[in-house]
Amino acid sequence: LLVTIAIIGILLGLLLPNLSAVQATAKAGAQSAILQGFGRGFADFSTTDSQGRLSSGAYDHYRDGDATKIGWVADLVNGKYANPTKSLDPVARMKINEKFCDMAGSVVSGKFNAVRWLSVKNFDASGTLVAGSSQITGATYFGSTQNLWDDGFNTNFATTWHFSRGDNNISSTSGAGLFNVNAGADPDKCPLDGDGPLNSAILADPTLLTSADKIGLMGAARVGDGSDSQINATGVNAAETINSFIDPTGRKKFCKVGDFSVESFCDGPAASVTVTDRSKTSYSQAVNAQVHEINDIVPNCKAKKVINSANPAGITAGGFANILFADGSCRRVNDAGGYGGSKGDGWIGAYKAGGLANTGSFVLDDSAYDEVRDEIYLGRMRAVLTAGGGSAE
């Protein structure tokens, strides 16, 4: 009996690590399948949209308008292409989007965009709702009988700026201003800061600076990096507000104090190019060119503990991100470089200059560039038009 027990123990010791690896592979595969399903939904949506857009915008209740009517989540739900709440990323620990928290009225994670909320009059010059956020959130706005969670209006996937906003509006002809993320008449990162969500006309443009299989659309969402991302109990109990919004009966608890919400979409071209040999990049058209950071898409598949100079205690990194591309494919992009030339820094492409999640501005150095080169495009999709004629015009 003792020998049998010993043999079973040895077999379990050999088997359990393999089971863990199999489980991680299965979850990564499920994540990829979900993204491909979303991609088919975007393709179907574009065939019915008058502008041929892949989506009507970002999933952002404050910036884009009523998230049950506008944005890629609403497009999938209302077109009956998918139910994002029932298609959550199985790899991620956190399941609730910061924009769903906005809708619940537990927090305000973005700027109020009066251009998209013409019926709301009580706000000040800074975009703060004078009469309170309940005007456009919670049961006051959606009604007490709503069930937005089950209906599908939540996600823990994040989209790129290319997908949600397109190319940025031009505010100057050179330098950082060329790619301003606050160039429109609405607040920063709002719809008027770009030329519109990615559409079939852009993808068919012969002057496109890249190809559809290099234009990333979405991937697993990173946990929020601001104070508004923590679901806490300070003042109004955010966890209770969210849980009550999802299930007014109080029988189910979907989050607890100490959890975090996840990001909705990437901030756009906010990373400075510091690649040593600028001639080897496609981003050398301007001395102070900025490129897209895709920080809100996290390489969470098969990530492991990585130690580098900025994180001697180790961070979770070195995995890969499944990313949906504009051609409908879903490919893995490995977290194989970045800060200090490390083998994984927890970012895809540009990383925070300080090496930590909340320090410094975003930079794209040689190692970070090599990580995404020939994988995902980070520049402007179409050339900037100039006076005087030319093939681009």
Short mmCIF file of C-alpha atoms in Angstrom, two decimals:
data_model
loop_
_atom_site.label_atom_id
_atom_site.label_comp_id
_atom_site.label_asym_id
_atom_site.label_seq_id
_atom_site.Cartn_x
_atom_site.Cartn_y
_atom_site.Cartn_z
CA LEU A 1 0.00 0.00 0.00
CA LEU A 2 2.81 2.39 0.91
CA VAL A 3 4.60 1.63 -2.34
CA THR A 4 1.39 2.25 -4.30
CA ILE A 5 0.83 5.57 -2.49
CA ALA A 6 4.44 6.56 -3.19
CA ILE A 7 4.07 5.75 -6.89
CA ILE A 8 0.83 7.73 -7.10
CA GLY A 9 2.56 10.67 -5.41
CA ILE A 10 5.43 10.55 -7.90
CA LEU A 11 3.03 10.39 -10.84
CA LEU A 12 1.02 13.33 -9.52
CA GLY A 13 4.22 15.31 -9.10
CA LEU A 14 5.07 14.67 -12.73
CA LEU A 15 1.55 15.22 -14.01
CA LEU A 16 0.40 18.41 -12.24
CA PRO A 17 2.90 20.81 -13.89
CA ASN A 18 1.89 19.39 -17.27
CA LEU A 19 -1.79 19.86 -16.44
CA SER A 20 -1.11 23.49 -15.59
CA ALA A 21 0.64 24.00 -18.92
CA VAL A 22 -2.22 22.30 -20.78
CA GLN A 23 -4.72 24.52 -19.00
CA ALA A 24 -2.74 27.67 -19.91
CA THR A 25 -2.60 26.55 -23.55
CA ALA A 26 -6.34 25.86 -23.58
CA LYS A 27 -7.16 29.30 -22.14
CA ALA A 28 -4.88 31.02 -24.67
CA GLY A 29 -6.61 29.11 -27.45
CA ALA A 30 -10.03 30.13 -26.12
CA GLN A 31 -8.90 33.76 -25.97
CA SER A 32 -7.83 33.59 -29.63
CA ALA A 33 -11.14 31.98 -30.65
CA ILE A 34 -13.13 34.74 -28.94
CA LEU A 35 -11.15 37.44 -30.74
CA GLN A 36 -11.67 35.73 -34.09
CA GLY A 37 -15.40 35.59 -33.36
CA PHE A 38 -15.40 39.34 -32.68
CA GLY A 39 -13.52 39.85 -35.93
CA ARG A 40 -16.24 38.08 -37.90
CA GLY A 41 -18.79 40.31 -36.19
CA PHE A 42 -16.87 43.46 -37.19
CA ALA A 43 -16.68 42.24 -40.80
CA ASP A 44 -20.44 41.63 -40.83
CA PHE A 45 -21.11 45.03 -39.25
CA SER A 46 -19.02 46.77 -41.94
CA THR A 47 -21.20 45.32 -44.70
CA THR A 48 -24.31 46.99 -43.23
CA ASP A 49 -22.70 50.27 -42.13
CA SER A 50 -23.19 53.18 -44.54
CA GLN A 51 -19.54 54.21 -44.10
CA GLY A 52 -18.14 50.69 -44.17
CA ARG A 53 -16.79 51.07 -40.64
CA LEU A 54 -15.68 48.03 -38.67
CA SER A 55 -17.32 49.61 -35.62
CA SER A 56 -19.17 52.78 -34.65
CA GLY A 57 -16.44 53.75 -32.18
CA ALA A 58 -14.80 53.02 -28.87
CA TYR A 59 -16.50 51.41 -25.89
CA ASP A 60 -16.62 54.60 -23.82
CA HIS A 61 -19.91 55.78 -22.33
CA TYR A 62 -18.67 59.29 -21.47
CA ARG A 63 -16.61 60.03 -24.59
CA ASP A 64 -18.56 58.30 -27.38
CA GLY A 65 -22.13 58.40 -26.10
CA ASP A 66 -24.60 55.86 -24.77
CA ALA A 67 -22.60 52.62 -24.76
CA THR A 68 -25.75 50.56 -25.35
CA LYS A 69 -26.10 52.29 -28.74
CA ILE A 70 -22.61 53.44 -29.79
CA GLY A 71 -19.26 51.63 -29.84
CA TRP A 72 -18.03 48.19 -30.85
CA VAL A 73 -19.64 46.43 -27.88
CA ALA A 74 -23.06 47.87 -28.78
CA ASP A 75 -22.47 46.96 -32.43
CA LEU A 76 -21.88 43.30 -31.58
CA VAL A 77 -24.78 43.10 -29.12
CA ASN A 78 -27.38 45.01 -31.15
CA GLY A 79 -26.43 43.23 -34.36
CA LYS A 80 -26.62 39.91 -32.51
CA TYR A 81 -23.10 39.05 -33.67
CA ALA A 82 -21.81 38.27 -30.15
CA ASN A 83 -22.38 38.75 -26.44
CA PRO A 84 -19.12 40.23 -25.07
CA THR A 85 -20.09 39.62 -21.43
CA LYS A 86 -20.44 35.92 -22.16
CA SER A 87 -17.20 36.02 -24.16
CA LEU A 88 -14.82 37.34 -21.51
CA ASP A 89 -11.09 36.70 -21.70
CA PRO A 90 -10.58 33.40 -19.80
CA VAL A 91 -6.93 34.20 -19.08
CA ALA A 92 -7.58 37.47 -17.23
CA ARG A 93 -8.32 37.66 -13.51
CA MET A 94 -10.31 40.90 -13.68
CA LYS A 95 -13.57 40.78 -15.63
CA ILE A 96 -15.19 44.23 -15.39
CA ASN A 97 -14.39 47.09 -17.74
CA GLU A 98 -13.89 50.61 -16.39
CA LYS A 99 -16.54 51.80 -18.85
CA PHE A 100 -19.08 49.39 -17.40
CA CYS A 101 -18.22 50.94 -14.02
CA ASP A 102 -18.98 54.33 -15.63
CA MET A 103 -22.35 53.03 -16.77
CA ALA A 104 -23.09 51.70 -13.28
CA GLY A 105 -22.29 55.12 -11.79
CA SER A 106 -19.54 53.83 -9.49
CA VAL A 107 -16.74 55.93 -11.00
CA VAL A 108 -15.94 58.40 -13.77
CA SER A 109 -13.00 57.10 -15.81
CA GLY A 110 -13.15 59.44 -18.81
CA LYS A 111 -13.95 62.98 -19.88
CA PHE A 112 -17.57 63.96 -20.43
CA ASN A 113 -18.07 64.74 -24.12
CA ALA A 114 -20.87 67.27 -24.57
CA VAL A 115 -20.68 66.79 -28.36
CA ARG A 116 -22.01 63.25 -27.92
CA TRP A 117 -24.45 64.16 -25.11
CA LEU A 118 -26.35 67.08 -26.63
CA SER A 119 -29.36 66.51 -24.37
CA VAL A 120 -27.27 67.10 -21.23
CA LYS A 121 -26.95 70.80 -20.38
CA ASN A 122 -25.70 70.92 -16.80
CA PHE A 123 -21.91 70.71 -17.10
CA ASP A 124 -19.09 73.21 -16.59
CA ALA A 125 -16.20 74.24 -18.84
CA SER A 126 -13.98 71.39 -17.60
CA GLY A 127 -16.55 68.82 -18.67
CA THR A 128 -17.75 67.98 -15.16
CA LEU A 129 -21.44 67.22 -14.87
CA VAL A 130 -22.81 69.87 -12.53
CA ALA A 131 -25.91 67.88 -11.63
CA GLY A 132 -23.87 64.71 -11.14
CA SER A 133 -23.04 61.67 -13.23
CA SER A 134 -26.40 60.03 -12.41
CA GLN A 135 -27.83 62.02 -15.35
CA ILE A 136 -26.30 59.47 -17.72
CA THR A 137 -25.59 56.46 -15.48
CA GLY A 138 -27.20 53.84 -13.29
CA ALA A 139 -30.90 53.25 -12.83
CA THR A 140 -31.61 56.98 -13.28
CA TYR A 141 -30.58 56.78 -16.93
CA PHE A 142 -30.95 53.10 -17.88
CA GLY A 143 -33.99 52.32 -15.72
CA SER A 144 -34.38 49.96 -12.77
CA THR A 145 -35.30 46.95 -14.90
CA GLN A 146 -32.18 47.00 -17.10
CA ASN A 147 -29.82 44.04 -17.21
CA LEU A 148 -26.87 45.38 -19.17
CA TRP A 149 -24.53 42.69 -17.84
CA ASP A 150 -26.53 39.76 -19.18
CA ASP A 151 -27.35 41.68 -22.34
CA GLY A 152 -23.63 41.78 -23.10
CA PHE A 153 -22.53 45.39 -22.50
CA ASN A 154 -19.26 44.55 -20.72
CA THR A 155 -15.88 43.31 -21.91
CA ASN A 156 -12.35 42.70 -20.67
CA PHE A 157 -10.78 43.17 -24.10
CA ALA A 158 -9.22 46.49 -25.18
CA THR A 159 -9.10 48.05 -28.65
CA THR A 160 -6.33 49.99 -30.40
CA TRP A 161 -6.54 53.65 -31.36
CA HIS A 162 -6.42 52.66 -35.06
CA PHE A 163 -9.60 50.63 -34.62
CA SER A 164 -11.54 53.12 -32.49
CA ARG A 165 -10.31 56.51 -33.75
CA GLY A 166 -8.40 55.95 -37.02
CA ASP A 167 -5.59 58.39 -37.83
CA ASN A 168 -5.25 61.44 -35.61
CA ASN A 169 -6.34 64.86 -36.74
CA ILE A 170 -3.46 67.12 -37.65
CA SER A 171 -2.74 70.05 -35.36
CA SER A 172 0.65 71.08 -36.80
CA THR A 173 3.08 69.94 -39.44
CA SER A 174 5.95 68.58 -37.36
CA GLY A 175 6.91 67.36 -33.93
CA ALA A 176 4.69 65.86 -31.28
CA GLY A 177 1.77 68.03 -32.37
CA LEU A 178 1.58 66.11 -35.62
CA PHE A 179 -0.13 63.31 -33.72
CA ASN A 180 -2.12 65.25 -31.15
CA VAL A 181 -4.61 63.22 -29.11
CA ASN A 182 -6.53 66.38 -28.20
CA ALA A 183 -6.87 68.14 -31.53
CA GLY A 184 -10.67 68.16 -31.84
CA ALA A 185 -13.43 70.31 -30.41
CA ASP A 186 -14.23 67.64 -27.84
CA PRO A 187 -12.08 66.59 -24.82
CA ASP A 188 -8.90 64.52 -25.17
CA LYS A 189 -9.10 60.99 -26.66
CA CYS A 190 -12.61 61.70 -27.96
CA PRO A 191 -13.99 60.90 -31.45
CA LEU A 192 -13.07 64.26 -33.03
CA ASP A 193 -9.39 63.62 -32.26
CA GLY A 194 -9.30 61.11 -35.12
CA ASP A 195 -10.67 60.79 -38.64
CA GLY A 196 -13.11 58.10 -37.58
CA PRO A 197 -13.12 54.39 -36.74
CA LEU A 198 -11.24 52.09 -39.09
CA ASN A 199 -13.27 51.41 -42.23
CA SER A 200 -13.12 49.35 -45.41
CA ALA A 201 -12.20 52.41 -47.52
CA ILE A 202 -9.05 52.99 -45.49
CA LEU A 203 -8.07 49.32 -45.74
CA ALA A 204 -8.57 49.45 -49.53
CA ASP A 205 -6.58 52.68 -49.94
CA PRO A 206 -3.59 52.02 -52.27
CA THR A 207 -1.56 54.65 -50.37
CA LEU A 208 -1.94 52.77 -47.08
CA LEU A 209 1.46 52.80 -45.37
CA THR A 210 1.08 49.26 -44.10
CA SER A 211 -1.09 46.20 -44.76
CA ALA A 212 -4.29 45.05 -43.06
CA ASP A 213 -2.53 42.08 -41.48
CA LYS A 214 -0.30 44.51 -39.55
CA ILE A 215 -3.07 46.80 -38.23
CA GLY A 216 -4.01 45.59 -34.77
CA LEU A 217 -7.61 45.86 -33.59
CA MET A 218 -7.81 44.42 -30.08
CA GLY A 219 -6.46 42.08 -27.43
CA ALA A 220 -6.73 41.26 -23.72
CA ALA A 221 -7.20 44.40 -21.58
CA ARG A 222 -4.69 45.51 -18.99
CA VAL A 223 -5.79 46.34 -15.46
CA GLY A 224 -6.31 50.09 -15.14
CA ASP A 225 -3.36 52.22 -14.03
CA GLY A 226 -5.24 55.09 -12.38
CA SER A 227 -6.93 55.59 -9.04
CA ASP A 228 -10.29 55.23 -10.77
CA SER A 229 -9.48 51.62 -11.65
CA GLN A 230 -9.57 50.25 -8.10
CA ILE A 231 -12.93 49.05 -6.93
CA ASN A 232 -12.92 50.38 -3.38
CA ALA A 233 -15.14 51.29 -0.47
CA THR A 234 -14.06 54.92 0.00
CA GLY A 235 -17.09 57.20 0.08
CA VAL A 236 -19.64 55.42 -2.08
CA ASN A 237 -18.98 51.69 -2.04
CA ALA A 238 -18.01 51.11 -5.66
CA ALA A 239 -18.23 47.32 -5.38
CA GLU A 240 -21.76 47.50 -4.00
CA THR A 241 -22.80 50.01 -6.67
CA ILE A 242 -21.53 47.73 -9.45
CA ASN A 243 -23.02 44.56 -7.96
CA SER A 244 -26.39 46.23 -7.42
CA PHE A 245 -26.37 47.56 -10.97
CA ILE A 246 -25.72 44.07 -12.34
CA ASP A 247 -28.15 42.28 -10.01
CA PRO A 248 -30.56 44.54 -8.07
CA THR A 249 -31.74 41.52 -6.04
CA GLY A 250 -28.35 41.30 -4.38
CA ARG A 251 -28.12 37.53 -4.79
CA LYS A 252 -24.99 37.58 -6.94
CA LYS A 253 -21.66 39.29 -6.27
CA PHE A 254 -19.56 39.96 -9.35
CA CYS A 255 -16.77 42.01 -7.74
CA LYS A 256 -15.41 42.86 -4.32
CA VAL A 257 -13.47 45.66 -2.67
CA GLY A 258 -9.85 45.44 -3.79
CA ASP A 259 -10.60 44.28 -7.34
CA PHE A 260 -9.65 46.40 -10.33
CA SER A 261 -11.42 47.32 -13.53
CA VAL A 262 -9.67 46.95 -16.89
CA GLU A 263 -8.91 49.49 -19.60
CA SER A 264 -11.10 50.02 -22.67
CA PHE A 265 -8.88 51.33 -25.48
CA CYS A 266 -5.31 52.45 -26.09
CA ASP A 267 -4.36 56.10 -25.82
CA GLY A 268 -2.94 56.51 -29.32
CA PRO A 269 0.37 57.90 -30.59
CA ALA A 270 1.92 59.00 -27.31
CA ALA A 271 5.25 57.14 -27.44
CA SER A 272 8.50 58.88 -28.43
CA VAL A 273 10.77 57.04 -30.87
CA THR A 274 14.24 56.60 -29.36
CA VAL A 275 15.46 53.91 -31.76
CA THR A 276 19.20 54.46 -32.30
CA ASP A 277 19.23 53.72 -36.02
CA ARG A 278 16.23 55.66 -37.27
CA SER A 279 16.84 54.54 -40.85
CA LYS A 280 15.73 51.00 -40.03
CA THR A 281 12.28 52.08 -38.85
CA SER A 282 9.27 53.26 -40.83
CA TYR A 283 8.69 55.99 -38.24
CA SER A 284 11.56 58.29 -39.26
CA GLN A 285 9.45 60.75 -41.27
CA ALA A 286 9.59 63.33 -38.47
CA VAL A 287 12.45 64.07 -36.09
CA ASN A 288 10.13 64.05 -33.10
CA ALA A 289 7.73 61.46 -34.46
CA GLN A 290 5.50 59.73 -31.99
CA VAL A 291 4.09 56.26 -32.47
CA HIS A 292 1.20 54.34 -31.02
CA GLU A 293 1.56 52.72 -27.66
CA ILE A 294 -0.63 49.67 -27.22
CA ASN A 295 -0.13 49.55 -23.48
CA ASP A 296 -3.73 48.68 -22.71
CA ILE A 297 -3.35 45.34 -24.51
CA VAL A 298 -1.55 43.02 -22.13
CA PRO A 299 0.57 39.95 -23.05
CA ASN A 300 -1.07 37.78 -20.40
CA CYS A 301 -0.83 34.37 -22.10
CA LYS A 302 1.78 32.10 -20.52
CA ALA A 303 3.41 35.03 -18.73
CA LYS A 304 5.96 34.17 -16.06
CA LYS A 305 8.13 35.84 -13.44
CA VAL A 306 10.79 38.02 -15.05
CA ILE A 307 13.50 39.91 -13.18
CA ASN A 308 15.11 43.02 -14.65
CA SER A 309 17.03 46.03 -13.36
CA ALA A 310 13.87 48.06 -12.67
CA ASN A 311 12.09 45.14 -11.04
CA PRO A 312 14.60 43.15 -8.96
CA ALA A 313 11.73 41.42 -7.17
CA GLY A 314 10.32 40.28 -10.50
CA ILE A 315 7.25 41.10 -12.55
CA THR A 316 4.78 39.04 -14.56
CA ALA A 317 6.03 39.24 -18.14
CA GLY A 318 7.57 37.27 -20.98
CA GLY A 319 4.30 35.86 -22.29
CA PHE A 320 2.43 36.75 -25.44
CA ALA A 321 -0.66 38.65 -26.53
CA ASN A 322 -3.23 37.26 -28.92
CA ILE A 323 -4.06 40.23 -31.15
CA LEU A 324 -6.89 40.48 -33.66
CA PHE A 325 -5.80 42.16 -36.92
CA ALA A 326 -7.73 44.02 -39.59
CA ASP A 327 -7.50 41.14 -42.04
CA GLY A 328 -9.46 38.95 -39.60
CA SER A 329 -6.47 36.94 -38.43
CA CYS A 330 -5.54 36.50 -34.78
CA ARG A 331 -1.82 36.06 -34.08
CA ARG A 332 0.40 35.92 -31.06
CA VAL A 333 2.81 38.80 -30.50
CA ASN A 334 5.51 37.86 -28.03
CA ASP A 335 6.65 40.01 -25.12
CA ALA A 336 10.28 39.32 -25.97
CA GLY A 337 11.99 42.67 -25.44
CA GLY A 338 11.58 46.18 -24.18
CA TYR A 339 12.88 47.86 -21.06
CA GLY A 340 16.64 47.52 -20.75
CA GLY A 341 16.70 44.98 -23.58
CA SER A 342 15.08 42.51 -21.21
CA LYS A 343 13.42 39.29 -22.32
CA GLY A 344 9.97 40.60 -21.58
CA ASP A 345 8.85 43.72 -19.74
CA GLY A 346 5.08 43.24 -19.58
CA TRP A 347 4.45 45.56 -22.54
CA ILE A 348 4.02 45.03 -26.27
CA GLY A 349 6.12 47.60 -28.12
CA ALA A 350 6.55 50.94 -26.36
CA TYR A 351 7.01 50.82 -22.58
CA LYS A 352 7.07 53.28 -19.70
CA ALA A 353 10.54 54.86 -19.58
CA GLY A 354 10.91 54.06 -15.88
CA GLY A 355 10.27 50.38 -16.49
CA LEU A 356 7.35 50.27 -14.09
CA ALA A 357 3.64 50.44 -14.87
CA ASN A 358 3.20 54.03 -13.70
CA THR A 359 6.55 55.78 -14.16
CA GLY A 360 7.72 57.94 -17.02
CA SER A 361 6.38 58.48 -20.50
CA PHE A 362 6.17 55.87 -23.25
CA VAL A 363 9.24 55.25 -25.41
CA LEU A 364 10.01 52.92 -28.29
CA ASP A 365 13.68 51.95 -28.22
CA ASP A 366 15.61 49.40 -30.28
CA SER A 367 14.59 46.40 -28.19
CA ALA A 368 10.92 47.41 -28.08
CA TYR A 369 10.95 48.08 -31.82
CA ASP A 370 12.48 44.68 -32.60
CA GLU A 371 9.70 43.13 -30.51
CA VAL A 372 6.94 44.45 -32.80
CA ARG A 373 8.79 44.86 -36.12
CA ASP A 374 6.96 42.98 -38.88
CA GLU A 375 4.29 42.07 -36.31
CA ILE A 376 2.14 45.10 -35.60
CA TYR A 377 2.20 48.58 -37.11
CA LEU A 378 2.48 51.56 -34.74
CA GLY A 379 2.56 54.52 -37.12
CA ARG A 380 0.10 56.61 -39.04
CA MET A 381 -1.92 54.47 -41.48
CA ARG A 382 -2.03 57.04 -44.28
CA ALA A 383 0.52 59.65 -45.31
CA VAL A 384 -0.06 63.24 -44.26
CA LEU A 385 -1.30 65.22 -47.26
CA THR A 386 0.81 68.16 -48.38
CA ALA A 387 0.05 71.08 -50.67
CA GLY A 388 1.32 70.96 -54.23
CA GLY A 389 -0.02 67.69 -55.53
CA GLY A 390 1.34 64.16 -55.54
CA SER A 391 0.16 60.62 -55.79
CA ALA A 392 -1.24 60.63 -52.22
CA GLU A 393 -3.64 63.42 -53.19
#
